[in-house]
Amino acid sequence: MLWHQTILHLKARPRGFHLVTNEIVAGLPELASVKVGILHLFLQHTSASLFINENADPDVRSDFSHWSDQAIPDGARYLVHRLEGADDMPAHIKSGLFGVSLSLPVADGRLQLGTWQGVYLGEHRNDGGSRQVVATLWGERNT
C-alpha cells in the first residue's frame, strides 16, 4: 500500500478560472506507481476554489467568470466584511460555493477523469498569489 502526501505550490494566476490538471499531475510523479487508488486535493485558501468541469472550450472558463462576478459582485453594499478590499468577501463566498477539495480516482498511474473533465482553480481575488494544495495519494502499488 502506498501513502504519499505533499504540498503543491500552484503558480500565481490572474483572477478567473484556470485549468490546473497538468500542473497537479506534474507535481505528483508518484501517481505513476499507483495501480488503483484515490488522490485527495485540498486547497489551503478561503478566497479561491478547486473543482472539476469542462476542459476543452475556453468559453466555459469565461462564462464561469462572468456568472460568478455578476452573481457576487465586488463591493456589494450588503457585504460587511471588507478588511482586505472590495474583492475579499465575494472571494470567500465564491470559494464556499465552488468548494476547496476533491477526491479523484486513480487507476494504472492516471487520474480517471472523463474525456471532457479537468481540474479547475478558481482565483477569486485580484492579487491572490501562489496557491497551495495538499495532495494526499493512497492506493495499491503497481507490481
Coordinates of C-alpha atoms in Angstrom, one line a residue, residues 1-120:
M1 CA 0.0 0.0 0.0
L2 CA 1.2 3.5 -0.9
W3 CA 0.6 6.6 1.1
H4 CA 2.1 9.9 -0.1
Q5 CA 1.4 13.5 0.9
T6 CA 2.9 16.7 -0.4
I7 CA 2.0 20.3 -0.8
L8 CA 1.8 21.5 -4.4
H9 CA 2.5 25.2 -5.0
L10 CA 0.4 26.4 -7.9
K11 CA 1.8 29.4 -9.8
A12 CA 0.1 32.7 -9.3
R13 CA -2.7 33.4 -11.7
P14 CA -4.9 36.4 -12.5
R15 CA -8.5 36.5 -11.3
G16 CA -10.6 33.9 -13.2
F17 CA -10.9 30.2 -13.8
H18 CA -7.9 28.2 -14.8
L19 CA -7.3 24.6 -15.7
V20 CA -4.6 23.2 -13.4
T21 CA -4.8 19.4 -14.2
N22 CA -1.4 19.3 -15.9
E23 CA 0.3 21.3 -13.1
I24 CA -1.1 18.9 -10.4
V25 CA -0.2 15.8 -12.3
A26 CA 3.3 17.1 -13.0
G27 CA 3.8 17.7 -9.3
L28 CA 2.9 14.1 -8.4
P29 CA 5.2 11.7 -10.2
E30 CA 4.1 9.1 -7.6
L31 CA 0.8 8.8 -9.5
A32 CA 2.7 6.5 -12.0
S33 CA 3.2 3.9 -9.3
V34 CA -0.5 3.5 -8.3
K35 CA -2.5 0.6 -9.7
V36 CA -5.7 1.7 -8.1
G37 CA -6.3 4.4 -5.5
I38 CA -7.5 7.9 -4.6
L39 CA -6.0 11.3 -4.9
H40 CA -7.4 13.8 -2.4
L41 CA -6.7 17.5 -3.1
F42 CA -7.3 20.2 -0.5
L43 CA -6.8 23.9 -1.4
Q44 CA -5.5 25.8 1.7
H45 CA -7.2 29.1 0.9
T46 CA -10.6 30.8 1.6
S47 CA -10.5 33.1 -1.4
A48 CA -10.0 30.5 -4.2
S49 CA -11.7 27.3 -5.2
L50 CA -10.9 23.8 -6.7
F51 CA -13.4 21.9 -8.8
I52 CA -14.0 19.7 -11.8
N53 CA -15.6 20.9 -15.0
E54 CA -15.3 21.0 -18.8
N55 CA -11.7 21.2 -20.1
A56 CA -12.0 21.8 -23.8
D57 CA -13.8 25.1 -24.6
P58 CA -12.3 28.2 -23.1
D59 CA -15.8 29.8 -23.3
V60 CA -16.7 27.7 -20.2
R61 CA -14.0 29.4 -18.2
S62 CA -15.1 32.8 -19.4
D63 CA -18.7 32.0 -18.6
F64 CA -17.8 30.9 -15.0
S65 CA -16.1 34.3 -14.5
H66 CA -19.0 36.3 -15.9
W67 CA -21.6 34.5 -14.0
S68 CA -19.8 34.5 -10.6
D69 CA -18.8 38.2 -10.9
Q70 CA -22.4 39.2 -11.7
A71 CA -23.9 36.9 -9.0
I72 CA -21.5 38.0 -6.3
P73 CA -20.1 41.5 -7.3
D74 CA -17.2 43.2 -5.7
G75 CA -18.1 45.9 -3.3
A76 CA -21.7 45.0 -2.9
R77 CA -23.2 47.3 -0.3
Y78 CA -24.9 44.4 1.5
L79 CA -21.5 42.8 2.3
V80 CA -20.0 43.8 5.7
H81 CA -16.5 42.1 5.7
R82 CA -14.1 44.3 3.7
L83 CA -10.9 44.0 5.7
E84 CA -8.8 43.2 2.6
G85 CA -10.7 45.2 0.0
A86 CA -13.8 45.1 -2.2
D87 CA -13.0 41.6 -3.6
D88 CA -12.4 40.0 -0.2
M89 CA -15.8 38.8 0.9
P90 CA -17.0 38.0 -2.6
A91 CA -14.0 35.7 -2.9
H92 CA -14.9 34.0 0.3
I93 CA -18.5 33.4 -0.9
K94 CA -17.2 32.0 -4.3
S95 CA -14.8 29.7 -2.5
G96 CA -17.6 28.3 -0.4
L97 CA -19.9 27.8 -3.4
F98 CA -17.4 26.2 -5.7
G99 CA -15.5 24.3 -2.9
V100 CA -11.9 23.6 -2.0
S101 CA -11.5 19.8 -2.0
L102 CA -11.7 16.9 -4.5
S103 CA -11.3 13.2 -4.3
L104 CA -10.3 11.7 -7.6
P105 CA -10.0 8.1 -8.6
V106 CA -6.6 6.8 -9.8
A107 CA -6.1 3.7 -12.0
D108 CA -3.0 2.4 -13.8
G109 CA -1.0 5.6 -12.9
R110 CA -3.5 8.1 -14.2
L111 CA -6.4 10.2 -12.9
Q112 CA -9.7 8.8 -14.0
L113 CA -11.2 12.0 -15.3
G114 CA -13.8 11.9 -18.0
T115 CA -12.8 12.9 -21.6
W116 CA -14.0 16.5 -21.1
Q117 CA -13.1 17.0 -17.5
G118 CA -10.3 19.0 -15.9
V119 CA -9.3 20.3 -12.5
Y120 CA -10.1 24.0 -12.2

